[in-house]
Each structure stands twice: as C-alpha cells, then as structure tokens.
Amino acid sequence: MKIAILGFGTIGSGVEQIVNEIKSKDLMDCEVVKILDLPKNKDKSNLIVCDIKEISEDDSIDLVVETMGGIHPAYEFIMECLHHKKHVVTANKAVVAAHMTDFLQAAKEYEVEFRFEASTGGGIPWLASVQKARRVDEISSFYGIFNGTTNYILDSMNLKNEEFDVALKNAQELGYAEANPSADIDGYDVQNKVTISAALAFDAKIDMNEFPVFSMASITHKDIEYLKNHHQMIKYIGQAIQSNHQYEAFVMPMVFDEHSLEANIPSNFNIITLNGNTIGELKFYGQGAGKLPTANAIVQDILDIKNNMYYGSVSLDNELVYSDTLLQERYLIRTNSIINSACIDHIENLGANFYITTKAITTKEFKELSRTVLEKDEKAMIAKYM
Ligand code: HSE
C-alpha cells in the first residue's frame, strides 16, 4: 500500500517514522512515498512535494493521511483525495467535527474509506471501541478527560506546584498542545471530540454550538488546594448524555472524589467512559496526545483499511434535540463577588474568595447563574460536580 501524508509536523512525522522506519511485520508492504509540506520544509525529507495534485493525481497512491490540522485547506484537500478514489485517514478533529457528513458521503460515493480514530483520544482505540459497543448496545452517555494538554497542566500544577503558564509551555514543547493552545485550554478541542464521539455513540450529528463550553484557564493553585482539603480533584471534562431523543453535553472543569480514577490520571493521559445497556460502564485509558501515540492510532486505521476491517458503519440519522432541562447537577463557583441566588446551597469564604456550591439545578438555571457570576467577575472559576 502506497501512502502519502499531508503535513509533516509532529503527528505526520510520527506516521512516517512508524510506517517507514519502525515497520512492524504488518507494515512490510506499506510505504510512505510522498509528503505534502511547504517549500521552506523541503530539506526535512526527500519525500516532500509542495502541490496537492502531485498526490491526488498520482494513481500509484492508495491512501492519504491528513495531519495538517485546521479546517482550510484540510477540507478541500481531503475532498480532492476522496474524489480521486484515495482512502483518507485523518487526526484532524476540527475538520471531522465540522464536515464529517460530507466526508462520509464522498467516501461512500467514490467507494473508498474515510477513518478518523486519531482525532479523539490520541492513542486510545476509543472510536473503534464506541463502534464495537454500539453494535450491541444503546450508549446512554460518555464522559472523560479528552485533552492531554489540559490534563498535563492540571497534573503539573497539582504535583509539581508549577504555574499554569510554565506547565502549558512544557506541554507545547512535548508536542501535546494545538498550534493555538487556546483550542486546548478554552475547550474547542474537547468540543470537537465530544461532537465526534456523540456521532458514533448516538448515531447523531449534534450541533457543537448548542452546549455549554467553559475554559479551564481560570483554575488556580488555590482552587486545587481548596479541593484537596475537601478530598477532591478538578479535571477538564467532555460529557454527553442522551435520553428520549434529547441530549445534553458539556465541556468544563469537573470535580471528582480524590479516589476516583479520573482524579488520578497523570500527565498527558486521557480516560474516557461509556455507559451501554448491556455492557454497563466501560473505561478506556491511554496517552491522549503526542507524536507516536497519535501516529499509532493513524497507522491502526491504515491497517484496518488494508485488511478490510470494520467495527460498524457510521450513520447520523438519529435526530437528537438539545435540552437544558434533562439533568439536575451541582456546581462549584469560585468568585471574588457577592452572589445572591436561590440556586445556592452553601458558601465558604476564603480570604478574598467565595467558594459557592449550588443545589442540584438544571443546566438552564446554571447558565443563568454563570452569566451573572461572569458579568461580576470574569476570572471566576466554574466547575460541575460529577
Ligand atoms: N492538543 C490535543 C490534546 C492533541 O492535548 O489532547 C490531541 O488531540
């Protein structure tokens, strides 16, 4: 199988290394033969070409790996390769979350495969496992740590007493963070991953702009210390739940008991849990970001295509309506402002800060409360209790 890679950054170079150099027995007849990148990067590899047509119009290439990131021109390049009857494998969650339907339709029309395991959960075989679970079960919910960068930051702040900015810089140097790390810390990355996971878990295309997304950048050392004193830990979570043709989803910091698995996930690792009607609770753990773990997930997709392996077809025909009154949850808010609300259960005063715990309230009530809080204190930390 002849393979081309679009983008020779951290993940693309990892794919080339696994396929051409590390080369397991199963990869003996696979070879990366061309890599699309900018002219300034030509000296990085003698496989580099600078025009997509050198790949899309090359009949000897069977499969294209897209690791450029971002929506444009990734969308156009993926479509062009599918139209030229090449299988496409991508790690690009932004383009998959936005255009999954177009890609799946084009792949069907041109009788090729479009796979995206590496887009969600890094090296964890999460999407394939969701598809396998789905062959037997209705999946009612999933939640987890979907972002390696934010987990690395929280872990470093907790264990090494590192400041937020230092931990983020280290995550960037280790190749975990997105080109613009706001995508990690402000939640857009997890928003995409929840949207992709919901498509496979619920057979539904949910609108990623409907559900609440809160940044984790407001979490401070003091918040972590406060929670430690309460035998709890804060993690950055994506979550989705469906019931009776309705769904709720969140991306936000969430508070876990100190003994839970989630509270103890180190470094860049992810953990994702699904709930199915016969399998019950299933948890998946592994490296959620980084060069070789993510490249590994891409290579698994390549081998599945080569060996005609399927874990179930993707259908997005379940119409789920967003509701903000399905769930009743408790929230934790740290703010320097005095807040009056019937939703509040109790308040602890620590120096200049108030730690407010709410009663179990609907998401609709929570959205109103958080709006009031953020108008008074834009640096307030807002989290949900699990
Ligand atoms: N920036 C992402 C993360 C990369 O840290 O999880 C993997 O999707």
Short mmCIF file of C-alpha atoms and ligand atoms in Angstrom, two decimals:
data_model
loop_
_atom_site.label_atom_id
_atom_site.label_comp_id
_atom_site.label_asym_id
_atom_site.label_seq_id
_atom_site.Cartn_x
_atom_site.Cartn_y
_atom_site.Cartn_z
CA MET A 1 0.00 0.00 0.00
CA LYS A 2 1.42 3.38 -1.05
CA ILE A 3 0.72 6.21 1.37
CA ALA A 4 1.02 9.99 1.20
CA ILE A 5 0.96 12.33 4.20
CA LEU A 6 -0.43 15.87 4.16
CA GLY A 7 1.56 17.89 6.71
CA PHE A 8 4.96 16.96 8.14
CA GLY A 9 4.51 18.28 11.69
CA THR A 10 4.61 16.32 14.95
CA ILE A 11 1.96 13.73 14.03
CA GLY A 12 2.75 13.44 10.30
CA SER A 13 6.41 12.78 11.02
CA GLY A 14 5.36 10.17 13.61
CA VAL A 15 3.33 8.33 10.95
CA GLU A 16 6.29 8.34 8.56
CA GLN A 17 8.54 7.03 11.34
CA ILE A 18 6.19 4.15 12.28
CA VAL A 19 5.47 3.14 8.66
CA ASN A 20 8.91 3.58 7.06
CA GLU A 21 11.34 3.05 9.95
CA ILE A 22 9.79 1.20 12.92
CA LYS A 23 7.90 -1.03 10.45
CA SER A 24 6.16 -3.94 12.18
CA LYS A 25 5.55 -7.20 10.27
CA ASP A 26 2.07 -5.97 9.26
CA LEU A 27 3.59 -2.82 7.74
CA MET A 28 6.11 -4.59 5.48
CA ASP A 29 4.04 -3.87 2.37
CA CYS A 30 3.14 -0.29 3.39
CA GLU A 31 5.29 2.68 2.46
CA VAL A 32 5.02 6.45 2.78
CA VAL A 33 6.06 7.69 -0.67
CA LYS A 34 5.14 11.40 -0.65
CA ILE A 35 4.67 14.12 1.96
CA LEU A 36 2.95 17.42 1.25
CA ASP A 37 4.51 20.38 3.04
CA LEU A 38 5.64 23.95 2.47
CA PRO A 39 8.68 24.68 0.22
CA LYS A 40 10.59 26.02 3.26
CA ASN A 41 10.41 22.50 4.79
CA LYS A 42 11.80 20.71 1.72
CA ASP A 43 15.07 19.86 3.46
CA LYS A 44 13.22 17.87 6.20
CA SER A 45 12.67 14.88 3.91
CA ASN A 46 13.37 13.90 0.31
CA LEU A 47 9.70 12.78 0.07
CA ILE A 48 8.35 16.34 0.31
CA VAL A 49 6.22 17.74 -2.52
CA CYS A 50 4.53 21.13 -2.45
CA ASP A 51 1.47 20.69 -4.70
CA ILE A 52 -1.54 18.60 -3.63
CA LYS A 53 -2.01 17.49 -7.27
CA GLU A 54 1.27 15.57 -7.07
CA ILE A 55 -0.56 13.38 -4.55
CA SER A 56 -4.23 13.48 -5.57
CA GLU A 57 -3.42 12.82 -9.26
CA ASP A 58 -0.81 10.14 -8.57
CA ASP A 59 -2.58 6.85 -9.38
CA SER A 60 0.03 4.81 -7.51
CA ILE A 61 -1.05 6.30 -4.14
CA ASP A 62 -3.77 4.27 -2.37
CA LEU A 63 -4.21 6.15 0.88
CA VAL A 64 -3.71 9.71 2.11
CA VAL A 65 -3.08 10.66 5.76
CA GLU A 66 -4.13 14.20 6.66
CA THR A 67 -2.28 15.72 9.64
CA MET A 68 -2.30 19.39 8.69
CA GLY A 69 -4.88 20.47 11.29
CA GLY A 70 -7.41 23.29 10.91
CA ILE A 71 -10.36 23.45 8.55
CA HIS A 72 -8.84 25.04 5.41
CA PRO A 73 -7.27 23.81 3.24
CA ALA A 74 -7.61 20.44 5.02
CA TYR A 75 -11.29 20.18 3.98
CA GLU A 76 -10.57 20.85 0.29
CA PHE A 77 -7.55 18.51 0.22
CA ILE A 78 -9.46 15.65 1.88
CA MET A 79 -12.35 16.05 -0.58
CA GLU A 80 -9.95 16.19 -3.52
CA CYS A 81 -8.25 12.95 -2.42
CA LEU A 82 -11.59 11.18 -1.86
CA HIS A 83 -12.74 12.32 -5.33
CA HIS A 84 -9.59 10.76 -6.74
CA LYS A 85 -10.60 7.45 -5.07
CA LYS A 86 -7.99 7.50 -2.34
CA HIS A 87 -8.75 6.29 1.17
CA VAL A 88 -8.29 9.08 3.70
CA VAL A 89 -7.22 8.80 7.35
CA THR A 90 -7.10 11.93 9.48
CA ALA A 91 -6.22 13.05 13.01
CA ASN A 92 -7.84 16.46 12.45
CA LYS A 93 -10.75 16.78 14.89
CA ALA A 94 -11.71 20.30 13.81
CA VAL A 95 -12.34 19.31 10.20
CA VAL A 96 -14.01 15.98 11.14
CA ALA A 97 -16.39 17.61 13.65
CA ALA A 98 -17.35 20.28 11.13
CA HIS A 99 -17.58 18.18 7.93
CA MET A 100 -17.99 14.52 8.88
CA THR A 101 -21.18 14.15 6.81
CA ASP A 102 -19.53 15.48 3.62
CA PHE A 103 -16.53 13.18 4.03
CA LEU A 104 -18.61 10.07 4.74
CA GLN A 105 -20.88 10.78 1.76
CA ALA A 106 -17.94 11.39 -0.58
CA ALA A 107 -16.18 8.23 0.65
CA LYS A 108 -19.36 6.21 0.00
CA GLU A 109 -19.83 7.75 -3.45
CA TYR A 110 -16.24 7.09 -4.52
CA GLU A 111 -16.11 3.65 -2.81
CA VAL A 112 -13.20 4.41 -0.53
CA GLU A 113 -12.74 4.63 3.24
CA PHE A 114 -12.66 7.70 5.48
CA ARG A 115 -11.34 6.99 9.01
CA PHE A 116 -10.58 9.30 11.93
CA GLU A 117 -9.66 7.24 15.04
CA ALA A 118 -6.72 9.55 15.92
CA SER A 119 -8.99 12.60 16.05
CA THR A 120 -10.31 11.67 19.50
CA GLY A 121 -8.43 10.19 22.45
CA GLY A 122 -4.96 10.21 20.83
CA GLY A 123 -3.55 6.68 21.02
CA ILE A 124 -6.61 5.17 22.75
CA PRO A 125 -8.74 3.00 20.42
CA TRP A 126 -11.79 4.95 21.63
CA LEU A 127 -13.82 5.48 18.45
CA ALA A 128 -13.38 1.88 17.28
CA SER A 129 -14.48 0.74 20.74
CA VAL A 130 -17.54 3.01 20.65
CA GLN A 131 -18.45 1.47 17.30
CA LYS A 132 -17.94 -2.05 18.65
CA ALA A 133 -20.01 -1.28 21.76
CA ARG A 134 -22.70 0.28 19.55
CA ARG A 135 -23.10 -2.94 17.51
CA VAL A 136 -24.75 -4.46 20.58
CA ASP A 137 -25.76 -1.62 22.89
CA GLU A 138 -27.57 1.66 23.13
CA ILE A 139 -24.99 4.06 24.57
CA SER A 140 -26.71 6.37 27.03
CA SER A 141 -23.73 8.54 27.95
CA PHE A 142 -19.99 9.07 27.82
CA TYR A 143 -17.64 11.39 29.66
CA GLY A 144 -13.95 11.78 30.24
CA ILE A 145 -10.63 13.54 30.03
CA PHE A 146 -10.35 14.09 26.27
CA ASN A 147 -7.42 16.51 26.24
CA GLY A 148 -3.81 15.64 27.06
CA THR A 149 -2.56 19.22 27.32
CA THR A 150 -5.07 20.30 29.96
CA ASN A 151 -4.54 17.13 31.99
CA TYR A 152 -0.77 17.66 31.81
CA ILE A 153 -1.25 21.26 33.05
CA LEU A 154 -3.54 20.30 35.96
CA ASP A 155 -1.29 17.39 36.94
CA SER A 156 1.82 19.61 36.91
CA MET A 157 0.05 22.35 38.91
CA ASN A 158 -1.07 19.74 41.44
CA LEU A 159 2.08 17.64 41.86
CA LYS A 160 4.93 19.96 40.93
CA ASN A 161 3.35 23.22 42.10
CA GLU A 162 4.02 24.61 38.62
CA GLU A 163 2.34 27.80 37.46
CA PHE A 164 -0.23 27.45 34.66
CA ASP A 165 1.95 29.19 32.04
CA VAL A 166 5.05 27.07 32.79
CA ALA A 167 3.05 23.83 32.57
CA LEU A 168 1.46 24.95 29.28
CA LYS A 169 4.89 25.77 27.81
CA ASN A 170 6.15 22.30 28.75
CA ALA A 171 3.05 20.70 27.14
CA GLN A 172 3.82 22.65 23.95
CA GLU A 173 7.45 21.51 23.96
CA LEU A 174 6.32 17.89 24.38
CA GLY A 175 4.12 18.22 21.26
CA TYR A 176 0.80 17.81 23.13
CA ALA A 177 -0.72 21.26 22.55
CA GLU A 178 -2.52 22.55 19.47
CA ALA A 179 -0.78 25.19 17.31
CA ASN A 180 -3.01 27.71 19.10
CA PRO A 181 -3.23 26.36 22.68
CA SER A 182 -6.46 28.31 23.26
CA ALA A 183 -8.08 25.36 21.45
CA ASP A 184 -6.92 23.16 24.35
CA ILE A 185 -7.46 25.37 27.38
CA ASP A 186 -10.64 27.14 26.23
CA GLY A 187 -12.34 23.89 25.24
CA TYR A 188 -12.69 23.96 21.43
CA ASP A 189 -10.59 20.80 21.08
CA VAL A 190 -12.80 18.87 23.52
CA GLN A 191 -15.93 20.39 21.94
CA ASN A 192 -14.86 18.82 18.63
CA LYS A 193 -14.04 15.48 20.29
CA VAL A 194 -17.40 15.34 22.09
CA THR A 195 -19.17 16.09 18.80
CA ILE A 196 -17.28 13.30 17.01
CA SER A 197 -17.84 10.82 19.87
CA ALA A 198 -21.56 11.66 20.01
CA ALA A 199 -21.86 10.99 16.28
CA LEU A 200 -20.63 7.42 16.76
CA ALA A 201 -22.14 6.77 20.21
CA PHE A 202 -25.59 8.24 19.50
CA ASP A 203 -25.73 7.93 15.65
CA ALA A 204 -26.45 11.66 15.64
CA LYS A 205 -24.95 14.85 14.29
CA ILE A 206 -25.15 17.19 17.29
CA ASP A 207 -24.57 20.94 16.92
CA MET A 208 -21.40 21.77 18.82
CA ASN A 209 -22.56 25.37 19.35
CA GLU A 210 -25.61 24.30 21.37
CA PHE A 211 -23.97 23.02 24.53
CA PRO A 212 -22.00 24.93 27.21
CA VAL A 213 -18.21 25.13 26.89
CA PHE A 214 -16.22 26.68 29.75
CA SER A 215 -12.48 27.38 29.72
CA MET A 216 -10.13 25.74 32.24
CA ALA A 217 -7.77 28.74 32.23
CA SER A 218 -9.45 30.22 35.31
CA ILE A 219 -8.37 27.29 37.55
CA THR A 220 -5.74 28.46 40.06
CA HIS A 221 -3.40 26.79 42.51
CA LYS A 222 -5.66 28.00 45.31
CA ASP A 223 -8.64 26.17 43.74
CA ILE A 224 -6.62 22.95 43.61
CA GLU A 225 -5.59 23.43 47.28
CA TYR A 226 -9.20 24.18 48.29
CA LEU A 227 -10.38 20.96 46.62
CA LYS A 228 -7.51 18.94 48.13
CA ASN A 229 -8.71 20.00 51.56
CA HIS A 230 -12.12 18.59 50.59
CA HIS A 231 -10.53 15.31 49.30
CA GLN A 232 -11.35 16.24 45.70
CA MET A 233 -9.54 16.99 42.44
CA ILE A 234 -10.52 19.06 39.42
CA LYS A 235 -10.22 17.74 35.83
CA TYR A 236 -11.19 19.13 32.43
CA ILE A 237 -14.04 17.02 31.07
CA GLY A 238 -16.19 16.47 28.00
CA GLN A 239 -19.54 14.78 28.59
CA ALA A 240 -22.69 13.87 26.66
CA ILE A 241 -25.92 12.16 27.70
CA GLN A 242 -28.94 11.12 25.63
CA SER A 243 -32.43 10.23 26.76
CA ASN A 244 -35.79 10.13 24.93
CA HIS A 245 -34.49 11.74 21.72
CA GLN A 246 -32.90 14.60 23.67
CA TYR A 247 -29.32 15.20 24.69
CA GLU A 248 -27.17 17.34 26.94
CA ALA A 249 -23.43 17.90 26.62
CA PHE A 250 -20.79 19.93 28.46
CA VAL A 251 -17.15 20.85 28.20
CA MET A 252 -15.97 22.20 31.53
CA PRO A 253 -13.88 21.65 34.65
CA MET A 254 -15.45 18.96 36.82
CA VAL A 255 -14.80 17.99 40.44
CA PHE A 256 -14.07 14.34 41.29
CA ASP A 257 -13.58 12.46 44.54
CA GLU A 258 -9.82 12.10 45.19
CA HIS A 259 -10.09 8.29 44.98
CA SER A 260 -11.79 8.21 41.56
CA LEU A 261 -9.84 7.02 38.52
CA GLU A 262 -10.32 10.40 36.83
CA ALA A 263 -8.75 12.28 39.78
CA ASN A 264 -5.62 10.14 39.44
CA ILE A 265 -4.98 10.35 35.69
CA PRO A 266 -1.39 11.63 35.23
CA SER A 267 0.48 13.67 32.62
CA ASN A 268 -0.92 13.70 29.05
CA PHE A 269 -3.13 10.64 29.62
CA ASN A 270 -6.85 10.56 28.79
CA ILE A 271 -9.59 8.41 30.27
CA ILE A 272 -13.00 8.08 28.65
CA THR A 273 -16.01 6.18 29.99
CA LEU A 274 -19.10 4.97 28.15
CA ASN A 275 -22.31 3.50 29.52
CA GLY A 276 -24.15 0.87 27.46
CA ASN A 277 -27.35 -1.01 28.23
CA THR A 278 -25.78 -4.48 28.36
CA ILE A 279 -22.07 -3.79 28.83
CA GLY A 280 -22.64 -1.26 31.63
CA GLU A 281 -19.66 1.00 32.34
CA LEU A 282 -16.52 0.72 30.18
CA LYS A 283 -13.39 2.83 30.69
CA PHE A 284 -10.60 3.50 28.17
CA TYR A 285 -7.21 4.85 29.27
CA GLY A 286 -4.05 5.80 27.38
CA GLN A 287 -1.94 8.63 26.02
CA GLY A 288 -4.32 11.20 24.59
CA ALA A 289 -1.74 13.34 22.82
CA GLY A 290 1.80 13.22 21.48
CA LYS A 291 3.69 12.17 18.39
CA LEU A 292 3.90 8.37 18.44
CA PRO A 293 0.68 7.52 20.36
CA THR A 294 -1.40 9.64 17.94
CA ALA A 295 0.53 8.37 14.91
CA ASN A 296 -0.11 4.83 16.19
CA ALA A 297 -3.89 5.44 16.02
CA ILE A 298 -3.50 6.63 12.40
CA VAL A 299 -1.47 3.55 11.49
CA GLN A 300 -4.14 1.31 13.09
CA ASP A 301 -6.69 2.93 10.74
CA ILE A 302 -4.34 2.33 7.78
CA LEU A 303 -4.04 -1.35 8.66
CA ASP A 304 -7.79 -1.71 9.22
CA ILE A 305 -8.40 -0.31 5.73
CA LYS A 306 -5.71 -2.54 4.22
CA ASN A 307 -7.24 -5.59 5.93
CA ASN A 308 -10.90 -4.59 5.25
CA MET A 309 -11.73 -4.39 8.95
CA TYR A 310 -14.92 -2.62 10.05
CA TYR A 311 -16.34 -2.04 13.53
CA GLY A 312 -19.78 -0.93 12.35
CA SER A 313 -20.99 1.66 9.89
CA VAL A 314 -21.42 5.33 10.80
CA SER A 315 -24.99 6.54 10.46
CA LEU A 316 -26.01 10.01 11.59
CA ASP A 317 -29.77 9.63 11.17
CA ASN A 318 -30.85 9.79 14.82
CA GLU A 319 -32.34 13.25 15.40
CA LEU A 320 -31.41 14.38 18.89
CA VAL A 321 -32.71 17.69 20.21
CA TYR A 322 -30.63 19.70 22.67
CA SER A 323 -32.31 20.22 26.04
CA ASP A 324 -31.02 22.18 29.02
CA THR A 325 -33.53 20.68 31.43
CA LEU A 326 -32.71 16.96 31.21
CA LEU A 327 -30.22 16.95 34.07
CA GLN A 328 -30.03 18.39 37.57
CA GLU A 329 -26.42 18.83 38.72
CA ARG A 330 -24.44 20.59 41.48
CA TYR A 331 -21.83 23.21 40.58
CA LEU A 332 -18.86 24.85 42.30
CA ILE A 333 -18.07 28.51 41.67
CA ARG A 334 -15.08 30.48 42.99
CA THR A 335 -15.56 34.21 42.75
CA ASN A 336 -14.48 37.43 44.45
CA SER A 337 -18.02 38.84 44.17
CA ILE A 338 -21.08 38.51 46.37
CA ILE A 339 -23.70 36.46 44.53
CA ASN A 340 -27.33 36.18 45.60
CA SER A 341 -29.31 33.34 44.08
CA ALA A 342 -31.94 30.81 45.15
CA CYS A 343 -29.73 28.17 43.43
CA ILE A 344 -27.02 28.45 46.12
CA ASP A 345 -26.75 25.69 48.72
CA HIS A 346 -23.80 26.99 50.74
CA ILE A 347 -20.85 29.40 50.57
CA GLU A 348 -17.36 29.17 52.08
CA ASN A 349 -15.37 32.37 52.45
CA LEU A 350 -11.58 32.01 51.99
CA GLY A 351 -9.67 35.31 52.07
CA ALA A 352 -10.88 37.41 49.14
CA ASN A 353 -12.74 34.49 47.56
CA PHE A 354 -16.10 32.84 47.98
CA TYR A 355 -16.49 29.15 47.11
CA ILE A 356 -20.17 28.70 46.24
CA THR A 357 -21.77 25.25 46.00
CA THR A 358 -25.14 25.17 44.28
CA LYS A 359 -28.12 22.92 44.90
CA ALA A 360 -28.87 20.36 42.17
CA ILE A 361 -30.09 22.66 39.38
CA THR A 362 -30.95 22.37 35.70
CA THR A 363 -28.45 23.45 33.06
CA LYS A 364 -30.84 26.27 32.19
CA GLU A 365 -30.62 27.59 35.78
CA PHE A 366 -26.84 27.03 35.77
CA LYS A 367 -26.41 29.02 32.53
CA GLU A 368 -28.30 31.98 34.05
CA LEU A 369 -26.26 31.79 37.27
CA SER A 370 -22.91 31.53 35.47
CA ARG A 371 -23.82 34.50 33.27
CA THR A 372 -24.50 36.61 36.38
CA VAL A 373 -21.24 35.45 38.01
CA LEU A 374 -19.06 36.12 34.94
CA GLU A 375 -20.58 39.60 34.49
CA LYS A 376 -19.37 40.47 38.01
CA ASP A 377 -16.08 38.53 37.94
CA GLU A 378 -14.66 37.44 34.57
CA LYS A 379 -11.94 35.39 36.30
CA ALA A 380 -14.44 33.28 38.28
CA MET A 381 -13.78 29.51 38.21
CA ILE A 382 -16.85 27.47 37.33
CA ALA A 383 -16.95 23.67 37.67
CA LYS A 384 -19.52 20.88 37.84
CA TYR A 385 -19.57 18.11 40.46
CA MET A 386 -19.52 14.61 38.96
N1 HSE B 1 -3.94 19.09 21.76
C1 HSE B 1 -4.58 17.82 21.86
C2 HSE B 1 -4.51 17.34 23.29
C3 HSE B 1 -3.89 16.83 20.94
O1 HSE B 1 -3.72 17.92 24.06
O2 HSE B 1 -5.22 16.43 23.67
C4 HSE B 1 -4.58 15.51 20.83
O3 HSE B 1 -5.85 15.63 20.26
#
